[in-house]
């Protein structure tokens, strides 16, 4: 299989509510330069796949709200490479649309699906892993996910239990079970067993295999997308009109629940390229340079006394003076200031909902 048949789908529609208020509805986290490198998470995701996928084969699926952000940050991609969702319906409908869109142009296509907000620290190992994954799905009717060896009993990730090798190689194993976000005790059992990997949410498959999987496991989704003749996916006007009229009627469901947990041809490639989904303040803290007191500062200036383990994400022109804070998030963005223990960061989504109920969309 030649490189011209390899595609990448970057899912870029999330709102990043766990990073509120630094991540806001009008500019969520995938468009933010978190590390002061001049490059956003989306731009990092795009640059990372260029060695394995031609730039004309990179598809970005995002909300219509973020079209201009994508065009501004990825000026090299053409308008037809940006698929605009009229409604948020989780990852399964997003992936299904991208699969039909790609298959209509190239029935021999193989696809990597990745999120726009992951952090990868070893790009060369990432490229090797993706090449290995492409080689596998191009020679097998398989749905492949990338698994990360856990380093702690994390409760915010899904887990994959590996099965016994059955004629596979190069770190690729059959999947035995999936488990979504376990509690702390179960996560400790998973960590100690050595049989479980974090589910990275990065997938590889051929366009044909994933469409067949939708036929089998989510026929309502495949039936909807097949009401548009395959040849008309190549006509942007007809495709967009169809999507605008029909996409919202898709069920809101993740690809894990819809397909991966039900299919029998699911495999995992165990990878070591330094992955984080960068989904929480603690994950950003863990992946950031710390000062001698163990504090992290993103923009702005901070003077801290008797304080450690904190992350300050503040306005570049602002000075923060803090004392006696340990393991806190201090996040400032325009008209919102959040002060929250890092141990309670999973509650931030609830805070956002409460703010929305009390004050409407103004602070969201």
CSV table of C-alpha atoms in Angstrom, one decimal:
chain,number,residue,atom,x,y,z
A,1,UNK,CA,0.0,0.0,0.0
A,2,UNK,CA,1.4,3.4,-1.0
A,3,UNK,CA,1.4,6.5,1.1
A,4,UNK,CA,-1.1,8.2,-1.2
A,5,UNK,CA,-3.8,5.9,0.2
A,6,UNK,CA,-3.1,6.9,3.8
A,7,UNK,CA,-5.4,9.4,5.5
A,8,UNK,CA,-5.6,11.2,8.8
A,9,UNK,CA,-8.8,12.3,10.5
A,10,UNK,CA,-8.2,14.9,13.3
A,11,UNK,CA,-11.2,15.3,15.6
A,12,UNK,CA,-11.3,19.0,16.6
A,13,UNK,CA,-14.8,19.7,17.9
A,14,UNK,CA,-14.4,19.5,21.7
A,15,UNK,CA,-15.0,22.4,24.0
A,16,UNK,CA,-12.3,21.6,26.5
A,17,UNK,CA,-14.6,22.3,29.5
A,18,UNK,CA,-12.2,20.7,32.0
A,19,UNK,CA,-9.7,23.5,31.2
A,20,UNK,CA,-12.2,26.2,31.8
A,21,UNK,CA,-11.8,29.2,32.1
A,22,UNK,CA,-8.5,29.1,30.2
A,23,UNK,CA,-10.4,27.1,27.5
A,24,UNK,CA,-13.6,28.9,26.5
A,25,UNK,CA,-16.4,28.1,24.1
A,26,UNK,CA,-15.2,30.6,21.5
A,27,UNK,CA,-11.6,29.3,21.6
A,28,UNK,CA,-11.2,25.8,23.2
A,29,UNK,CA,-8.0,24.2,24.3
A,30,UNK,CA,-7.0,22.6,20.9
A,31,UNK,CA,-6.4,26.1,19.5
A,32,UNK,CA,-4.3,27.3,22.5
A,33,UNK,CA,-0.5,27.4,22.7
A,34,UNK,CA,-0.2,25.7,26.1
A,35,UNK,CA,3.6,25.4,26.2
A,36,UNK,CA,4.7,28.8,24.9
A,37,UNK,CA,6.2,27.4,21.7
A,38,UNK,CA,4.1,29.4,19.3
A,39,UNK,CA,2.2,26.2,18.3
A,40,UNK,CA,-1.2,25.1,19.3
A,41,UNK,CA,-2.3,21.6,20.2
A,42,UNK,CA,-4.1,21.4,16.8
A,43,UNK,CA,-0.9,22.5,15.0
A,44,UNK,CA,1.2,20.0,16.9
A,45,UNK,CA,-1.3,17.2,15.9
A,46,UNK,CA,-1.1,18.2,12.2
A,47,UNK,CA,2.7,18.5,12.1
A,48,UNK,CA,3.0,15.1,13.8
A,49,UNK,CA,1.2,13.1,11.1
A,50,UNK,CA,2.9,14.9,8.1
A,51,UNK,CA,5.7,12.3,7.9
A,52,UNK,CA,3.2,9.4,7.4
A,53,UNK,CA,0.2,11.1,5.7
A,54,UNK,CA,0.3,13.5,2.7
A,55,UNK,CA,-1.0,16.9,3.7
A,56,UNK,CA,-3.8,16.7,1.1
A,57,UNK,CA,-5.1,13.6,2.9
A,58,UNK,CA,-5.5,15.2,6.3
A,59,UNK,CA,-9.1,15.8,7.2
A,60,UNK,CA,-10.2,18.0,10.2
A,61,UNK,CA,-13.6,17.4,11.6
A,62,UNK,CA,-14.8,20.3,13.8
A,63,UNK,CA,-17.7,22.4,14.8
A,64,UNK,CA,-18.9,25.1,12.4
A,65,UNK,CA,-18.1,27.5,15.2
A,66,UNK,CA,-14.4,26.8,14.8
A,67,UNK,CA,-14.0,26.9,11.0
A,68,UNK,CA,-12.1,30.2,11.1
A,69,UNK,CA,-9.7,29.0,13.8
A,70,UNK,CA,-8.9,25.9,11.8
A,71,UNK,CA,-8.3,27.9,8.6
A,72,UNK,CA,-6.1,30.4,10.4
A,73,UNK,CA,-4.0,27.8,12.2
A,74,UNK,CA,-3.7,25.3,9.3
A,75,UNK,CA,-3.4,27.5,6.2
A,76,UNK,CA,-2.0,24.7,4.1
A,77,UNK,CA,-5.2,22.6,4.0
A,78,UNK,CA,-7.9,23.2,1.5
A,79,UNK,CA,-11.5,24.1,2.4
A,80,UNK,CA,-12.7,20.6,1.3
A,81,UNK,CA,-10.4,19.1,4.0
A,82,UNK,CA,-12.4,20.7,6.8
A,83,UNK,CA,-15.7,18.9,7.7
A,84,UNK,CA,-18.0,21.1,9.7
A,85,UNK,CA,-20.4,19.4,12.1
A,86,UNK,CA,-23.7,21.3,12.6
A,87,UNK,CA,-24.2,19.7,16.0
A,88,UNK,CA,-22.0,17.8,18.5
A,89,UNK,CA,-22.7,14.1,18.4
A,90,UNK,CA,-19.6,12.6,20.0
A,91,UNK,CA,-17.0,10.6,18.2
A,92,UNK,CA,-18.9,7.8,16.4
A,93,UNK,CA,-20.9,10.0,14.0
A,94,UNK,CA,-17.8,12.2,13.4
A,95,UNK,CA,-15.8,9.1,12.5
A,96,UNK,CA,-18.6,7.7,10.3
A,97,UNK,CA,-18.9,10.8,8.3
A,98,UNK,CA,-15.2,11.1,7.8
A,99,UNK,CA,-15.0,7.4,6.7
A,100,UNK,CA,-17.7,7.8,4.1
A,101,UNK,CA,-16.2,11.1,2.9
A,102,UNK,CA,-12.8,9.4,2.4
A,103,UNK,CA,-14.1,6.1,1.0
A,104,UNK,CA,-16.0,8.0,-1.7
A,105,UNK,CA,-12.7,9.4,-2.9
A,106,UNK,CA,-10.5,6.4,-2.3
A,107,UNK,CA,-11.9,2.9,-1.6
A,108,UNK,CA,-8.4,1.7,-0.8
A,109,UNK,CA,-7.9,4.2,2.0
A,110,UNK,CA,-6.5,3.4,5.4
A,111,UNK,CA,-7.1,5.9,8.1
A,112,UNK,CA,-5.6,7.1,11.4
A,113,UNK,CA,-8.0,8.9,13.7
A,114,UNK,CA,-6.6,11.2,16.3
A,115,UNK,CA,-7.8,13.9,18.6
A,116,UNK,CA,-6.5,17.5,18.3
A,117,UNK,CA,-5.6,17.8,21.9
A,118,UNK,CA,-3.2,15.0,22.6
A,119,UNK,CA,0.4,15.6,23.7
A,120,UNK,CA,3.0,13.3,22.2
A,121,UNK,CA,6.6,13.8,23.5
A,122,UNK,CA,8.5,11.4,21.2
A,123,UNK,CA,7.5,12.2,17.6
A,124,UNK,CA,10.0,9.8,16.0
A,125,UNK,CA,8.5,6.9,18.0
A,126,UNK,CA,5.0,8.1,17.1
A,127,UNK,CA,5.9,7.9,13.4
A,128,UNK,CA,7.3,4.4,13.8
A,129,UNK,CA,4.2,3.3,15.7
A,130,UNK,CA,1.8,4.7,13.1
A,131,UNK,CA,3.8,3.2,10.2
A,132,UNK,CA,3.6,-0.2,12.0
A,133,UNK,CA,-0.2,0.3,12.6
A,134,UNK,CA,-0.8,1.2,9.0
A,135,UNK,CA,1.0,-1.9,7.8
A,136,UNK,CA,-1.2,-4.0,10.0
A,137,UNK,CA,-4.6,-2.6,9.1
A,138,UNK,CA,-3.7,-2.6,5.4
A,139,UNK,CA,-3.1,-6.3,5.5
A,140,UNK,CA,-5.8,-7.3,8.0
A,141,UNK,CA,-9.6,-6.7,8.4
A,142,UNK,CA,-8.9,-5.1,11.8
A,143,UNK,CA,-9.8,-2.2,14.0
A,144,UNK,CA,-6.6,-1.1,15.8
A,145,UNK,CA,-6.3,1.1,18.9
A,146,UNK,CA,-3.1,2.4,20.4
A,147,UNK,CA,-2.5,1.4,24.0
A,148,UNK,CA,-0.3,3.2,26.6
A,149,UNK,CA,1.2,1.3,29.5
A,150,UNK,CA,-0.2,2.9,32.6
A,151,UNK,CA,2.1,4.6,35.1
A,152,UNK,CA,-0.5,5.3,37.8
A,153,UNK,CA,-4.0,4.2,38.8
A,154,UNK,CA,-5.6,6.9,36.6
A,155,UNK,CA,-9.4,7.1,36.9
A,156,UNK,CA,-9.9,9.5,34.0
A,157,UNK,CA,-8.9,7.1,31.2
A,158,UNK,CA,-10.5,4.0,29.7
A,159,UNK,CA,-8.5,0.8,29.9
A,160,UNK,CA,-7.8,-2.0,27.4
A,161,UNK,CA,-7.1,-5.6,28.6
A,162,UNK,CA,-4.8,-7.4,26.2
A,163,UNK,CA,-5.3,-10.9,25.0
A,164,UNK,CA,-2.9,-13.6,24.0
A,165,UNK,CA,-0.9,-13.2,20.8
A,166,UNK,CA,-2.5,-15.0,17.9
A,167,UNK,CA,-0.3,-14.7,14.9
A,168,UNK,CA,0.3,-11.0,15.4
A,169,UNK,CA,3.6,-9.2,15.7
A,170,UNK,CA,5.4,-5.9,16.3
A,171,UNK,CA,3.6,-5.2,19.6
A,172,UNK,CA,0.1,-5.8,18.2
A,173,UNK,CA,-2.2,-8.0,20.3
A,174,UNK,CA,-5.9,-8.8,20.3
A,175,UNK,CA,-8.1,-6.9,22.7
A,176,UNK,CA,-9.8,-9.0,25.4
A,177,UNK,CA,-12.0,-6.3,27.1
A,178,UNK,CA,-12.5,-2.6,27.4
A,179,UNK,CA,-13.3,-0.8,30.7
A,180,UNK,CA,-14.4,2.8,30.9
A,181,UNK,CA,-12.9,5.0,33.6
A,182,UNK,CA,-12.7,2.7,36.6
A,183,UNK,CA,-12.8,3.8,40.2
A,184,UNK,CA,-9.5,4.1,42.1
A,185,UNK,CA,-9.5,0.6,43.6
A,186,UNK,CA,-10.2,-1.1,40.2
A,187,UNK,CA,-7.6,1.2,38.5
A,188,UNK,CA,-5.0,-0.1,41.1
A,189,UNK,CA,-5.9,-3.7,40.2
A,190,UNK,CA,-5.5,-2.9,36.5
A,191,UNK,CA,-2.1,-1.3,37.1
A,192,UNK,CA,-0.8,-4.2,39.2
A,193,UNK,CA,-2.0,-6.9,36.8
A,194,UNK,CA,0.2,-5.8,33.9
A,195,UNK,CA,-2.6,-6.8,31.5
A,196,UNK,CA,-4.2,-3.4,31.0
A,197,UNK,CA,-3.3,-0.4,28.9
A,198,UNK,CA,-4.7,3.0,28.8
A,199,UNK,CA,-6.9,3.6,25.7
A,200,UNK,CA,-5.3,6.5,23.9
A,201,UNK,CA,-8.2,7.2,21.7
A,202,UNK,CA,-6.0,6.9,18.6
A,203,UNK,CA,-7.3,4.4,16.0
A,204,UNK,CA,-6.2,2.9,12.7
A,205,UNK,CA,-8.3,1.0,10.2
A,206,UNK,CA,-9.1,0.8,6.6
A,207,UNK,CA,-12.1,2.8,5.4
A,208,UNK,CA,-13.8,-0.4,4.3
A,209,UNK,CA,-13.3,-2.1,7.7
A,210,UNK,CA,-14.7,0.8,9.8
A,211,UNK,CA,-17.7,1.2,7.4
A,212,UNK,CA,-18.4,-2.6,7.7
A,213,UNK,CA,-18.1,-2.2,11.5
A,214,UNK,CA,-20.8,0.5,11.5
A,215,UNK,CA,-23.0,-1.8,9.3
A,216,UNK,CA,-22.7,-4.5,11.9
A,217,UNK,CA,-22.8,-2.7,15.2
A,218,UNK,CA,-24.4,0.7,14.5
A,219,UNK,CA,-26.7,0.2,11.5
A,220,UNK,CA,-28.7,3.3,12.2
A,221,UNK,CA,-25.6,5.4,11.7
A,222,UNK,CA,-24.5,3.6,8.6
A,223,UNK,CA,-28.1,3.7,7.2
A,224,UNK,CA,-28.2,7.5,7.7
A,225,UNK,CA,-25.0,8.2,5.9
A,226,UNK,CA,-25.9,5.8,3.1
A,227,UNK,CA,-29.0,7.8,2.2
A,228,UNK,CA,-26.6,10.1,0.4
A,229,UNK,CA,-25.2,8.3,-2.7
A,230,UNK,CA,-21.5,7.7,-2.3
A,231,UNK,CA,-20.7,9.6,-5.5
A,232,UNK,CA,-22.3,12.8,-4.0
A,233,UNK,CA,-19.8,12.9,-1.1
A,234,UNK,CA,-17.4,14.2,-3.7
A,235,UNK,CA,-19.7,17.2,-4.3
A,236,UNK,CA,-19.1,19.7,-1.4
A,237,UNK,CA,-22.4,21.5,-1.9
A,238,UNK,CA,-24.5,18.3,-1.8
A,239,UNK,CA,-22.5,16.8,1.0
A,240,UNK,CA,-22.8,19.8,3.2
A,241,UNK,CA,-26.5,20.2,2.5
A,242,UNK,CA,-27.0,16.6,3.5
A,243,UNK,CA,-25.0,16.9,6.6
A,244,UNK,CA,-26.7,20.1,7.7
A,245,UNK,CA,-30.1,18.4,7.3
A,246,UNK,CA,-29.3,15.0,8.8
A,247,UNK,CA,-26.2,15.0,11.1
A,248,UNK,CA,-28.2,16.1,14.2
A,249,UNK,CA,-30.4,13.1,14.0
A,250,UNK,CA,-27.4,10.8,14.7
A,251,UNK,CA,-27.2,9.4,18.2
A,252,UNK,CA,-24.6,11.0,20.4
A,253,UNK,CA,-22.3,8.1,21.1
A,254,UNK,CA,-18.6,7.5,21.3
A,255,UNK,CA,-16.8,5.2,18.9
A,256,UNK,CA,-15.7,3.0,21.9
A,257,UNK,CA,-19.3,2.3,22.9
A,258,UNK,CA,-20.7,2.2,19.4
A,259,UNK,CA,-18.1,-0.1,17.8
A,260,UNK,CA,-14.9,-0.9,19.6
A,261,UNK,CA,-16.4,-2.6,22.6
A,262,UNK,CA,-18.7,-4.8,20.4
A,263,UNK,CA,-16.5,-5.8,17.5
A,264,UNK,CA,-14.5,-9.0,17.4
A,265,UNK,CA,-11.7,-7.8,15.2
A,266,UNK,CA,-10.3,-5.3,17.6
A,267,UNK,CA,-6.5,-5.1,18.3
A,268,UNK,CA,-4.2,-3.0,20.3
A,269,UNK,CA,-0.7,-1.8,19.5
A,270,UNK,CA,1.3,-1.2,22.6
A,271,UNK,CA,3.2,2.0,22.1
A,272,UNK,CA,5.8,4.0,24.0
A,273,UNK,CA,5.8,7.5,22.5
A,274,UNK,CA,5.1,9.6,25.5
A,275,UNK,CA,1.3,10.2,25.4
A,276,UNK,CA,-1.1,12.3,27.4
A,277,UNK,CA,-4.6,13.3,26.3
A,278,UNK,CA,-3.9,16.7,28.1
A,279,UNK,CA,-7.5,16.5,29.3
A,280,UNK,CA,-7.0,18.0,32.8
A,281,UNK,CA,-5.0,20.6,34.7
A,282,UNK,CA,-3.1,17.9,36.4
A,283,UNK,CA,-2.0,16.4,33.1
A,284,UNK,CA,-0.8,19.8,32.0
A,285,UNK,CA,1.0,20.2,35.3
A,286,UNK,CA,2.7,16.8,34.9
A,287,UNK,CA,3.9,17.7,31.4
A,288,UNK,CA,5.2,21.2,32.2
A,289,UNK,CA,8.5,22.5,33.5
A,290,UNK,CA,8.3,23.3,37.2
A,291,UNK,CA,10.2,25.9,39.2
A,292,UNK,CA,12.2,24.8,42.3
A,293,UNK,CA,9.1,25.0,44.4
A,294,UNK,CA,7.2,22.6,42.1
A,295,UNK,CA,4.9,25.3,40.7
A,296,UNK,CA,4.0,25.7,37.1
A,297,UNK,CA,3.3,29.1,35.5
A,298,UNK,CA,1.6,29.5,32.1
A,299,UNK,CA,2.0,33.1,31.1
A,300,UNK,CA,1.9,36.1,33.5
A,301,UNK,CA,4.1,36.5,36.6
A,302,UNK,CA,3.9,34.8,39.9
A,303,UNK,CA,5.4,35.4,43.3
A,304,UNK,CA,4.5,32.5,45.7
A,305,UNK,CA,5.3,31.9,49.4
A,306,UNK,CA,5.0,28.6,51.1
A,307,UNK,CA,3.3,27.2,48.0
A,308,UNK,CA,4.0,24.1,46.0
A,309,UNK,CA,2.4,21.8,43.4
A,310,UNK,CA,0.3,24.7,41.9
A,311,UNK,CA,-0.4,25.5,38.3
A,312,UNK,CA,-1.0,29.2,37.5
A,313,UNK,CA,-2.5,29.9,34.0
A,314,UNK,CA,-3.0,33.6,33.9
A,315,UNK,CA,-3.3,36.7,31.8
A,316,UNK,CA,0.2,37.5,30.3
A,317,UNK,CA,0.0,41.1,31.7
A,318,UNK,CA,-1.1,40.0,35.2
A,319,UNK,CA,0.9,39.5,38.4
A,320,UNK,CA,-0.3,36.9,40.9
A,321,UNK,CA,0.9,36.9,44.5
A,322,UNK,CA,-0.1,33.8,46.5
A,323,UNK,CA,0.8,32.3,49.9
A,324,UNK,CA,-0.1,29.0,51.6
A,325,UNK,CA,-1.5,27.3,48.5
A,326,UNK,CA,-0.6,23.7,47.8
A,327,UNK,CA,-1.7,21.6,44.8
A,328,UNK,CA,-4.1,24.2,43.4
A,329,UNK,CA,-5.3,25.4,40.0
A,330,UNK,CA,-5.3,29.2,39.6
A,331,UNK,CA,-6.7,29.9,36.2
A,332,UNK,CA,-7.5,33.4,35.0
A,333,UNK,CA,-9.0,34.3,31.6
A,334,UNK,CA,-10.4,37.7,30.9
A,335,UNK,CA,-13.5,37.9,33.1
A,336,UNK,CA,-13.2,34.7,35.0
A,337,UNK,CA,-10.9,33.5,37.8
A,338,UNK,CA,-10.9,29.9,39.0
A,339,UNK,CA,-9.2,28.8,42.2
A,340,UNK,CA,-9.6,25.1,42.7
A,341,UNK,CA,-7.7,22.2,44.4
A,342,UNK,CA,-6.2,20.0,41.7
A,343,UNK,CA,-7.7,17.0,43.5
A,344,UNK,CA,-11.2,18.4,42.6
A,345,UNK,CA,-10.5,19.2,39.0
A,346,UNK,CA,-13.0,16.6,37.8
A,347,UNK,CA,-15.6,18.9,39.2
A,348,UNK,CA,-14.8,21.7,36.9
A,349,UNK,CA,-17.4,20.5,34.3
A,350,UNK,CA,-20.0,20.8,37.1
A,351,UNK,CA,-18.8,24.3,37.9
A,352,UNK,CA,-19.2,25.3,34.2
A,353,UNK,CA,-22.8,24.0,34.3
A,354,UNK,CA,-23.5,25.9,37.4
A,355,UNK,CA,-22.1,29.1,36.0
A,356,UNK,CA,-24.2,28.6,32.8
A,357,UNK,CA,-27.3,28.1,34.8
A,358,UNK,CA,-26.6,31.2,37.0
A,359,UNK,CA,-25.3,33.6,34.4
A,360,UNK,CA,-26.0,32.2,30.9
A,361,UNK,CA,-23.4,31.9,28.2
A,362,UNK,CA,-21.4,35.1,29.1
A,363,UNK,CA,-18.7,33.3,31.2
A,364,UNK,CA,-18.6,30.1,29.2
